Short mmCIF file of C-alpha atoms in Angstrom, two decimals:
data_model
loop_
_atom_site.label_atom_id
_atom_site.label_comp_id
_atom_site.label_asym_id
_atom_site.label_seq_id
_atom_site.Cartn_x
_atom_site.Cartn_y
_atom_site.Cartn_z
CA UNK A 222 55.98 -58.09 -14.46
CA UNK A 223 56.36 -54.35 -14.64
CA UNK A 224 54.26 -52.32 -16.98
CA UNK A 225 56.22 -50.14 -19.25
CA UNK A 226 54.30 -47.12 -20.40
CA UNK A 227 55.43 -45.66 -23.61
CA UNK A 228 56.72 -42.22 -22.57
CA UNK A 229 55.16 -40.26 -25.47
CA UNK A 230 51.81 -42.02 -25.14
CA UNK A 231 51.89 -41.37 -21.43
CA UNK A 232 52.63 -37.71 -22.00
CA UNK A 233 49.73 -37.39 -24.45
CA UNK A 234 47.27 -39.11 -22.15
CA UNK A 235 48.48 -37.08 -19.20
CA UNK A 236 48.20 -33.83 -21.12
CA UNK A 237 44.70 -34.69 -22.32
CA UNK A 238 43.63 -35.54 -18.78
CA UNK A 239 44.91 -32.21 -17.50
CA UNK A 240 43.12 -30.25 -20.19
CA UNK A 241 39.86 -32.12 -19.65
CA UNK A 242 39.77 -31.26 -15.94
CA UNK A 243 40.86 -27.64 -16.24
CA UNK A 244 38.39 -25.19 -14.63
CA UNK A 245 36.81 -22.72 -17.02
CA UNK A 246 37.71 -19.15 -16.07
CA UNK A 247 35.46 -18.04 -13.20
CA UNK A 248 32.54 -16.06 -14.66
CA UNK A 249 31.98 -12.55 -13.39
CA UNK A 250 29.38 -13.72 -10.87
CA UNK A 251 26.43 -11.48 -11.56
CA UNK A 252 24.52 -12.87 -8.59
CA UNK A 253 24.41 -10.60 -5.61
CA UNK A 254 22.05 -12.64 -3.48
CA UNK A 255 23.40 -14.72 -0.60
CA UNK A 256 24.32 -17.64 -2.73
CA UNK A 257 25.13 -21.27 -2.46
CA UNK A 258 27.89 -21.76 -4.96
CA UNK A 259 28.67 -25.02 -6.61
CA UNK A 260 31.37 -27.00 -5.00
CA UNK A 261 34.71 -25.88 -6.30
CA UNK A 262 33.54 -22.65 -7.98
CA UNK A 263 34.83 -19.34 -6.71
CA UNK A 264 32.53 -16.31 -6.63
CA UNK A 265 34.13 -13.35 -8.32
CA UNK A 266 32.02 -10.78 -6.43
CA UNK A 267 31.01 -10.88 -2.79
CA UNK A 268 27.28 -10.70 -1.98
CA UNK A 269 25.70 -7.30 -1.37
CA UNK A 270 24.96 -6.18 2.16
CA UNK A 271 21.76 -7.19 3.87
CA UNK A 272 20.14 -3.81 3.41
CA UNK A 273 21.15 -3.27 -0.20
CA UNK A 274 18.14 -2.71 -2.39
CA UNK A 275 19.92 -4.74 -5.06
CA UNK A 276 18.53 -7.77 -3.30
CA UNK A 277 15.32 -6.83 -5.02
CA UNK A 278 16.58 -8.61 -8.06
CA UNK A 279 13.83 -8.09 -10.61
CA UNK A 280 14.06 -7.18 -14.30
CA UNK A 281 13.27 -3.77 -15.79
CA UNK A 282 13.42 -2.40 -19.31
CA UNK A 283 15.20 0.85 -20.10
CA UNK A 284 14.35 3.50 -22.66
CA UNK A 285 16.22 1.49 -25.31
CA UNK A 286 14.24 -1.66 -24.61
CA UNK A 287 17.18 -3.35 -22.97
CA UNK A 288 16.58 -5.55 -19.93
CA UNK A 289 18.28 -4.04 -16.89
CA UNK A 290 18.70 -4.95 -13.25
CA UNK A 291 19.43 -2.39 -10.56
CA UNK A 292 22.42 -4.39 -9.34
CA UNK A 293 24.20 -3.42 -12.56
CA UNK A 294 24.77 -0.04 -10.92
CA UNK A 295 26.71 -1.59 -8.07
CA UNK A 296 30.03 0.18 -7.75
CA UNK A 297 28.61 3.64 -8.42
CA UNK A 298 26.53 5.92 -6.23
CA UNK A 299 23.00 6.17 -7.58
CA UNK A 300 20.28 8.82 -7.46
CA UNK A 301 16.91 7.10 -7.84
CA UNK A 302 13.34 8.37 -8.00
CA UNK A 303 9.95 7.06 -9.04
CA UNK A 304 8.00 9.20 -11.48
CA UNK A 305 5.57 9.04 -14.34
CA UNK A 306 5.98 10.95 -17.54
CA UNK A 307 2.41 12.04 -18.21
CA UNK A 308 2.01 14.34 -15.26
CA UNK A 309 1.92 17.96 -16.29
CA UNK A 310 1.93 19.78 -13.00
CA UNK A 311 4.15 18.40 -10.31
CA UNK A 312 5.95 15.28 -11.43
CA UNK A 313 8.55 16.91 -13.65
CA UNK A 314 9.59 18.81 -10.54
CA UNK A 315 11.16 15.66 -9.14
CA UNK A 316 13.24 15.48 -12.29
CA UNK A 317 14.03 19.17 -11.81
CA UNK A 318 15.14 18.48 -8.26
CA UNK A 319 17.44 15.69 -9.46
CA UNK A 320 18.85 18.05 -12.07
CA UNK A 321 19.64 20.49 -9.26
CA UNK A 322 21.47 17.79 -7.35
CA UNK A 323 23.40 16.84 -10.45
CA UNK A 324 24.33 20.43 -11.25
CA UNK A 325 25.61 20.98 -7.73
CA UNK A 326 28.08 18.09 -7.86
CA UNK A 327 31.73 18.54 -8.69
CA UNK A 328 32.59 17.52 -12.24
CA UNK A 329 34.45 14.48 -10.98
CA UNK A 330 31.56 13.27 -8.84
CA UNK A 331 28.98 13.99 -11.50
CA UNK A 332 30.82 11.66 -13.84
CA UNK A 333 30.59 8.82 -11.37
CA UNK A 334 26.98 9.07 -10.27
CA UNK A 335 24.27 7.09 -12.02
CA UNK A 336 20.86 8.77 -12.31
CA UNK A 337 17.88 6.42 -12.52
CA UNK A 338 14.15 7.04 -12.66
CA UNK A 339 11.55 4.27 -12.54
CA UNK A 340 8.00 4.71 -13.78
CA UNK A 341 5.04 4.12 -11.51
CA UNK A 342 2.89 4.05 -14.65
CA UNK A 343 4.25 1.16 -16.69
CA UNK A 344 1.02 0.90 -18.66
CA UNK A 345 1.44 4.32 -20.25
CA UNK A 346 5.20 4.61 -19.88
CA UNK A 347 6.10 2.12 -22.57
CA UNK A 348 9.65 1.76 -23.84
CA UNK A 349 8.78 4.04 -26.72
CA UNK A 350 7.31 6.65 -24.40
CA UNK A 351 10.42 6.54 -22.23
CA UNK A 352 12.62 6.84 -25.30
CA UNK A 353 10.66 9.91 -26.45
CA UNK A 354 10.66 11.41 -22.96
CA UNK A 355 14.37 10.80 -22.55
CA UNK A 356 15.02 12.51 -25.82
CA UNK A 357 12.67 15.49 -25.28
CA UNK A 358 14.12 16.24 -21.89
CA UNK A 359 17.75 15.54 -22.78
CA UNK A 360 17.99 12.99 -19.98
CA UNK A 361 19.13 10.14 -22.19
CA UNK A 362 21.94 12.25 -23.58
CA UNK A 363 23.03 13.05 -20.03
CA UNK A 364 23.19 9.35 -19.25
CA UNK A 365 20.06 8.91 -17.17
CA UNK A 366 18.50 5.44 -17.19
CA UNK A 367 14.70 5.45 -17.47
CA UNK A 368 13.07 2.20 -16.41
CA UNK A 369 9.69 0.54 -16.63
CA UNK A 370 8.62 -2.86 -15.31
CA UNK A 371 5.90 -5.19 -14.13
CA UNK A 372 3.35 -3.65 -11.74
CA UNK A 373 4.22 -6.02 -8.90
CA UNK A 374 7.88 -5.06 -9.19
CA UNK A 375 7.03 -1.37 -9.20
CA UNK A 376 5.09 -1.91 -5.96
CA UNK A 377 8.07 -3.82 -4.51
CA UNK A 378 10.54 -1.10 -5.41
CA UNK A 379 8.27 1.55 -3.90
CA UNK A 380 7.98 -0.59 -0.79
CA UNK A 381 11.76 -0.86 -0.52
CA UNK A 382 12.26 2.88 -1.02
CA UNK A 383 9.36 3.97 1.18
CA UNK A 384 7.57 5.64 -1.73
CA UNK A 385 3.76 5.81 -1.67
CA UNK A 386 1.57 5.97 -4.76
CA UNK A 387 -1.84 5.11 -6.11
CA UNK A 388 -3.84 5.87 -9.26
CA UNK A 389 -5.82 9.11 -8.98
CA UNK A 390 -8.26 9.65 -11.79
CA UNK A 391 -7.98 8.12 -15.26
CA UNK A 392 -4.37 8.99 -15.99
CA UNK A 393 -2.85 10.55 -12.90
CA UNK A 394 -1.26 9.34 -9.72
CA UNK A 395 -1.12 10.50 -6.16
CA UNK A 396 2.40 9.87 -4.97
CA UNK A 397 4.99 10.91 -2.44
CA UNK A 398 8.08 12.80 -3.50
CA UNK A 399 11.26 11.04 -2.51
CA UNK A 400 14.71 11.16 -4.12
CA UNK A 401 16.95 8.37 -2.90
CA UNK A 402 20.73 8.32 -2.83
CA UNK A 403 22.19 4.82 -2.87
CA UNK A 404 25.77 4.08 -1.94
CA UNK A 405 27.98 1.94 -4.12
CA UNK A 406 26.55 -1.19 -2.56
CA UNK A 407 22.94 -0.19 -3.17
CA UNK A 408 22.26 0.72 0.45
CA UNK A 409 20.16 3.83 1.02
CA UNK A 410 22.57 6.55 2.10
CA UNK A 411 20.15 9.49 2.11
CA UNK A 412 16.63 10.40 1.08
CA UNK A 413 15.46 13.82 0.02
CA UNK A 414 11.78 14.02 0.92
CA UNK A 415 9.46 16.65 -0.48
CA UNK A 416 9.75 18.78 -3.57
CA UNK A 417 11.86 21.86 -3.86
CA UNK A 418 14.26 20.88 -1.10
CA UNK A 419 17.73 22.38 -1.08
CA UNK A 420 19.99 19.67 -2.50
CA UNK A 421 22.72 20.26 0.05
CA UNK A 422 22.39 16.99 1.95
CA UNK A 423 22.02 14.84 -1.16
CA UNK A 424 25.05 16.51 -2.68
CA UNK A 425 27.08 16.01 0.48
CA UNK A 426 26.05 12.34 0.61
CA UNK A 427 27.10 11.81 -3.01
CA UNK A 428 30.41 13.60 -2.62
CA UNK A 429 31.35 11.28 0.25
CA UNK A 430 30.33 8.20 -1.72
CA UNK A 431 32.72 8.54 -4.61
CA UNK A 432 36.15 7.04 -4.03
CA UNK A 433 38.71 9.64 -3.07
CA UNK A 434 41.51 7.81 -4.85
CA UNK A 435 41.69 6.49 -8.34
CA UNK A 436 42.54 2.96 -7.16
CA UNK A 437 40.01 0.26 -8.04
CA UNK A 438 38.06 -1.01 -5.07
CA UNK A 439 36.81 -4.57 -5.02
CA UNK B 147 -2.65 -29.56 -12.47
CA UNK B 148 -5.79 -31.63 -12.97
CA UNK B 149 -5.97 -32.18 -9.24
CA UNK B 150 -5.89 -28.44 -8.69
CA UNK B 151 -8.62 -27.87 -11.26
CA UNK B 152 -10.83 -30.47 -9.59
CA UNK B 153 -10.18 -28.91 -6.20
CA UNK B 154 -11.12 -25.42 -7.37
CA UNK B 155 -14.07 -26.75 -9.29
CA UNK B 156 -15.33 -28.41 -6.15
CA UNK B 157 -14.71 -25.34 -4.03
CA UNK B 158 -16.55 -23.03 -6.38
CA UNK B 159 -19.42 -25.49 -6.82
CA UNK B 160 -19.81 -25.77 -3.09
CA UNK B 161 -19.82 -22.00 -2.77
CA UNK B 162 -22.42 -21.62 -5.50
CA UNK B 163 -24.93 -24.24 -4.42
CA UNK B 164 -26.83 -21.91 -2.11
CA UNK B 165 -26.67 -18.32 -0.99
CA UNK B 166 -25.78 -19.35 2.54
CA UNK B 167 -23.36 -22.17 1.70
CA UNK B 168 -20.15 -21.81 3.62
CA UNK B 169 -16.98 -23.00 1.92
CA UNK B 170 -15.52 -26.26 3.09
CA UNK B 171 -12.24 -25.39 1.42
CA UNK B 172 -10.08 -22.68 2.92
CA UNK B 173 -11.34 -20.04 0.46
CA UNK B 174 -14.48 -17.92 0.45
CA UNK B 175 -15.98 -16.48 -2.72
CA UNK B 176 -16.33 -12.73 -2.68
CA UNK B 177 -18.55 -11.36 -5.46
CA UNK B 178 -17.67 -8.23 -7.34
CA UNK B 179 -18.85 -4.81 -6.25
CA UNK B 180 -18.23 -1.10 -6.18
CA UNK B 181 -17.13 0.87 -3.18
CA UNK B 182 -15.77 4.27 -2.29
CA UNK B 183 -12.38 4.16 -0.60
CA UNK B 184 -11.58 6.49 2.27
CA UNK B 185 -9.43 8.75 0.11
CA UNK B 186 -12.41 9.38 -2.12
CA UNK B 187 -11.84 7.06 -5.07
CA UNK B 188 -14.73 4.89 -6.22
CA UNK B 189 -13.41 1.55 -7.38
CA UNK B 190 -14.74 -1.62 -8.93
CA UNK B 191 -13.72 -4.87 -7.33
CA UNK B 192 -13.79 -8.00 -9.49
CA UNK B 193 -14.92 -11.28 -7.89
CA UNK B 194 -12.15 -13.08 -6.07
CA UNK B 195 -11.42 -15.87 -3.62
CA UNK B 196 -10.21 -14.97 -0.15
CA UNK B 197 -8.65 -17.20 2.49
CA UNK B 198 -11.30 -17.82 5.15
CA UNK B 199 -8.89 -17.06 7.97
CA UNK B 200 -5.64 -15.17 8.35
CA UNK B 201 -2.54 -17.28 7.74
CA UNK B 202 -1.71 -19.19 10.90
CA UNK B 203 1.57 -19.78 12.72
CA UNK B 204 1.45 -23.43 11.66
CA UNK B 205 0.95 -22.55 8.01
CA UNK B 206 3.78 -20.05 8.10
CA UNK B 207 6.05 -22.50 9.87
CA UNK B 208 5.51 -24.98 7.07
CA UNK B 209 6.42 -22.27 4.58
CA UNK B 210 9.69 -21.49 6.38
CA UNK B 211 10.55 -25.18 6.47
CA UNK B 212 10.46 -25.26 2.68
CA UNK B 213 11.96 -21.78 2.21
CA UNK B 214 14.96 -21.34 4.46
CA UNK B 215 15.55 -17.83 3.18
CA UNK B 216 12.43 -16.79 5.08
CA UNK B 217 13.54 -18.22 8.41
CA UNK B 218 14.23 -15.74 11.17
CA UNK B 219 17.94 -15.00 11.10
CA UNK B 220 18.41 -16.18 7.53
CA UNK B 221 16.10 -13.63 5.98
CA UNK B 222 17.57 -10.61 4.18
CA UNK B 223 17.51 -7.54 6.42
CA UNK B 224 16.01 -5.59 3.56
CA UNK B 225 12.89 -7.72 3.62
CA UNK B 226 12.10 -7.90 7.34
CA UNK B 227 13.14 -6.06 10.47
CA UNK B 228 14.56 -7.31 13.78
CA UNK B 229 11.15 -8.25 15.16
CA UNK B 230 10.47 -10.74 12.39
CA UNK B 231 8.83 -13.86 13.88
CA UNK B 232 10.17 -12.77 17.26
CA UNK B 233 7.23 -14.41 19.06
CA UNK B 234 8.35 -17.85 17.91
CA UNK B 235 10.50 -19.86 20.30
CA UNK B 236 13.10 -20.37 17.58
CA UNK B 237 13.36 -19.90 13.83
CA UNK B 238 12.05 -23.45 13.39
CA UNK B 239 9.83 -23.92 16.42
CA UNK B 240 6.62 -22.14 17.42
CA UNK B 241 6.62 -22.48 21.19
CA UNK B 242 4.01 -21.33 23.70
CA UNK B 243 3.91 -17.75 22.47
CA UNK B 244 2.80 -18.85 18.99
CA UNK B 245 -0.17 -21.22 19.08
CA UNK B 246 -0.29 -23.14 15.78
CA UNK B 247 -3.80 -21.96 14.91
CA UNK B 248 -3.35 -18.38 15.93
CA UNK B 249 -2.76 -15.87 13.12
CA UNK B 250 0.91 -15.44 12.30
CA UNK B 251 2.10 -11.93 13.04
CA UNK B 252 5.48 -10.22 13.19
CA UNK B 253 5.72 -10.80 9.46
CA UNK B 254 6.76 -8.12 7.00
CA UNK B 255 4.92 -7.26 3.80
CA UNK B 256 7.68 -8.98 1.82
CA UNK B 257 7.30 -12.17 3.85
CA UNK B 258 3.53 -12.14 3.51
CA UNK B 259 3.82 -11.64 -0.23
CA UNK B 260 6.34 -14.47 -0.56
CA UNK B 261 4.03 -16.78 1.37
CA UNK B 262 1.06 -16.02 -0.88
CA UNK B 263 3.14 -16.32 -4.02
CA UNK B 264 4.26 -19.85 -3.19
CA UNK B 265 0.61 -20.79 -2.71
CA UNK B 266 -0.21 -19.51 -6.21
CA UNK B 267 -1.97 -16.61 -4.55
CA UNK B 268 -1.33 -12.97 -3.72
CA UNK B 269 -2.11 -10.37 -1.10
CA UNK B 270 -5.51 -8.67 -1.45
CA UNK B 271 -5.57 -5.12 -2.72
CA UNK B 272 -6.80 -2.53 -0.26
CA UNK B 273 -10.06 -2.31 -2.22
CA UNK B 274 -10.56 -6.08 -2.16
CA UNK B 275 -9.89 -6.27 1.56
CA UNK B 276 -12.21 -3.36 2.38
CA UNK B 277 -14.92 -4.81 0.17
CA UNK B 278 -14.74 -8.24 1.83
CA UNK B 279 -14.61 -6.57 5.23
CA UNK B 280 -17.71 -4.48 4.53
CA UNK B 281 -19.80 -7.63 4.94
CA UNK B 282 -21.46 -8.64 8.18
CA UNK B 283 -22.86 -12.12 8.81
CA UNK B 284 -25.88 -11.33 6.69
CA UNK B 285 -25.32 -8.26 4.57
CA UNK B 286 -22.73 -7.47 1.86
CA UNK B 287 -22.28 -3.83 2.86
CA UNK B 288 -22.88 -3.30 6.55
CA UNK B 289 -20.70 -0.22 6.85
CA UNK B 290 -23.62 2.12 7.56
CA UNK B 291 -25.12 -0.27 10.11
CA UNK B 292 -24.39 1.58 13.33
CA UNK B 293 -24.72 -1.48 15.58
CA UNK B 294 -22.25 -3.39 13.42
CA UNK B 295 -19.92 -0.42 13.34
CA UNK B 296 -20.10 -0.03 17.13
CA UNK B 297 -19.23 -3.68 17.51
CA UNK B 298 -16.14 -3.28 15.36
CA UNK B 299 -15.01 -0.18 17.24
CA UNK B 300 -15.49 -1.98 20.51
CA UNK B 301 -13.18 -4.75 19.33
CA UNK B 302 -10.62 -2.21 18.13
CA UNK B 303 -10.58 -0.64 21.57
CA UNK B 304 -9.44 -3.84 23.28
CA UNK B 305 -5.77 -4.46 23.86
CA UNK B 306 -4.16 -7.21 21.80
CA UNK B 307 -4.10 -10.43 23.82
CA UNK B 308 -0.87 -12.37 24.17
CA UNK B 309 -0.68 -15.00 22.89
CA UNK B 310 -3.20 -14.25 20.18
CA UNK B 311 -6.34 -16.39 20.12
CA UNK B 312 -6.92 -18.97 17.42
CA UNK B 313 -8.44 -18.01 14.09
CA UNK B 314 -12.21 -18.26 13.68
CA UNK B 315 -12.34 -15.94 16.62
CA UNK B 316 -14.68 -13.06 15.87
CA UNK B 317 -17.38 -13.68 13.29
CA UNK B 318 -17.91 -15.44 10.01
CA UNK B 319 -19.18 -13.04 7.40
CA UNK B 320 -21.61 -13.52 4.53
CA UNK B 321 -18.93 -15.14 2.37
CA UNK B 322 -17.75 -17.58 5.04
CA UNK B 323 -14.72 -15.44 5.80
CA UNK B 324 -13.60 -15.02 9.41
CA UNK B 325 -11.73 -12.44 11.39
CA UNK B 326 -11.49 -9.52 9.00
CA UNK B 327 -12.25 -7.53 12.13
CA UNK B 328 -11.26 -8.04 15.72
CA UNK B 329 -8.31 -10.35 15.46
CA UNK B 330 -5.28 -8.79 13.78
CA UNK B 331 -4.60 -5.99 11.34
CA UNK B 332 -3.83 -7.40 7.90
CA UNK B 333 -1.34 -6.47 5.17
CA UNK B 334 -2.67 -5.49 1.77
CA UNK B 335 -0.75 -5.41 -1.51
CA UNK B 336 -0.98 -1.64 -1.94
CA UNK B 337 -0.67 -0.57 1.70
CA UNK B 338 1.51 2.28 0.41
CA UNK B 339 -1.40 3.66 -1.57
CA UNK B 340 -2.32 5.47 1.62
CA UNK B 341 -0.70 8.83 2.20
CA UNK B 342 -1.37 10.42 5.53
CA UNK B 343 -1.63 14.18 5.56
CA UNK B 344 0.29 16.27 8.03
CA UNK B 345 -1.14 16.70 11.49
CA UNK B 346 -2.26 20.23 10.81
CA UNK B 347 -5.06 20.53 8.29
CA UNK B 348 -3.93 24.09 7.63
CA UNK B 349 -0.48 22.97 6.54
CA UNK B 350 -1.38 22.73 2.88
CA UNK B 351 2.04 23.62 1.54
CA UNK B 352 3.61 20.89 3.65
CA UNK B 353 1.26 18.34 2.14
CA UNK B 354 1.70 19.56 -1.41
CA UNK B 355 5.48 19.21 -1.21
CA UNK B 356 5.31 15.72 0.26
CA UNK B 357 2.49 14.31 -1.81
CA UNK B 358 1.24 15.13 -5.26
CA UNK B 359 -2.54 15.06 -5.66
CA UNK B 360 -3.21 12.93 -2.58
CA UNK B 361 -6.59 13.41 -0.95
CA UNK B 362 -6.74 13.47 2.82
CA UNK B 363 -7.76 10.15 4.35
CA UNK B 364 -11.18 10.21 5.92
CA UNK B 365 -12.97 12.34 3.38
CA UNK B 366 -15.23 9.64 2.00
CA UNK B 367 -17.11 8.81 5.17
CA UNK B 368 -16.09 10.81 8.19
CA UNK B 369 -18.34 8.67 10.38
CA UNK B 370 -16.49 5.45 9.56
CA UNK B 371 -13.90 5.82 12.27
CA UNK B 372 -13.00 2.14 12.11
CA UNK B 373 -12.03 2.57 8.48
CA UNK B 374 -10.06 5.69 9.36
CA UNK B 375 -8.08 3.66 11.90
CA UNK B 376 -7.31 0.97 9.34
CA UNK B 377 -6.16 3.47 6.74
CA UNK B 378 -4.09 5.34 9.32
CA UNK B 379 -2.50 2.05 10.30
CA UNK B 380 -1.64 1.29 6.69
CA UNK B 381 -0.27 4.76 6.11
CA UNK B 382 2.09 4.34 9.04
CA UNK B 383 3.62 1.10 7.81
CA UNK B 384 6.91 0.39 6.14
CA UNK B 385 7.15 -2.80 4.13
CA UNK B 386 9.80 -4.42 6.31
CA UNK B 387 7.93 -3.81 9.58
CA UNK B 388 7.12 -6.85 11.68
CA UNK B 389 4.37 -5.98 14.14
CA UNK B 390 2.82 -8.08 16.88
CA UNK B 391 -0.78 -7.55 15.83
CA UNK B 392 -0.30 -7.35 12.07
CA UNK B 393 -0.81 -10.50 10.02
CA UNK B 394 -2.20 -11.25 6.57
CA UNK B 395 -4.27 -13.53 4.40
CA UNK B 396 -4.07 -14.38 0.71
CA UNK B 397 -6.50 -14.08 -2.17
CA UNK B 398 -6.76 -15.69 -5.57
CA UNK B 399 -8.20 -14.49 -8.83
CA UNK B 400 -11.25 -16.33 -10.08
CA UNK B 401 -10.33 -17.88 -13.42
#
């Protein structure tokens, strides 16, 4: 005997079944590590390149106390240096050198470059200290991100960038002077080594890293 | 958790029963101390536990079995260079060039760190390593003992054998720890604490631009040439380097 399915009932059941199995909209996949995605899910963003420093996926806190990850800057060229805010004599010169780079960029490029400094002295460079420093120096207003994090992560970041440092005396550090330019994928494009260098090469690197058209790249 | 506590309790008890007791576990107890590092800083080292030998090929193989992202070829380029584990026959097999009980080498700093982390351990700091390595078989600080120093330099002057010999190769020091000298160089956590000055001592402006406030290596004890070599080695390293005669061992905090 044939089964007769009431057409309206069938339609309701069918519609419910469809709704129940619908995929949720694919999340903006924040992960940039080589990933194993769940069966059926589609990554919205491809993984970063094998030499991108964004594979060092550890948390930092910025001068506003917000948790940040370096991979958030993916899509923009980045100028990155490691500093500490208590040094009186030489450290602010790295910041001065970054300011020189920034000032030498075209207006268009300047607007697309993210400036980031990470403290090698997380014990003294608390969020509050970074907030005060960012305000005193005008860096926060200019859009710089000032970061602090766990000592192990600071050592890892230095290792990835090729920066050397160690405590020297009760509140100072011996450290190398390196300003790193990252491309939009977080790969090191150029490093300016030594204080007081002419910014020419860093500027040239940054100018080539911004898109030349206004179209969105993936 | 309880098993671990019993294990560590046993290990520490064994270590403490007599001054000459050698650990039966894989960890030696290093007491605290003070020492002057080659760049002039005097530091205090807290007591810690140190692996009695460098990590072996077999131990590292086991680690890569459980952590595929550290297998040669699957590792991120950022975290190890092209020579990573290149002496192994394949990413999952040791082969003749990598005896199981020889120290694992061709491992980057990142790989060494990851290994120690998954063993609830960490890399030693430079100070911890130097402090443990200051000990001879009988004395905690043998660095001024010229015969001991000559012995170390003599080892350093030999070419690295291939394949490397098994661990427990050179000598067992006061704490029951082997091979801190004369087998392989070893990674430390803060290898990049070392900043090498320019070749010319007169080039002060060169140094000041590159490094802020860094003392020249070798100022603490100009006679300790072996130490100078170790520091120079560390200063030349990049974290992703995989080098044939550079391995590592782990340490644990005492708690």
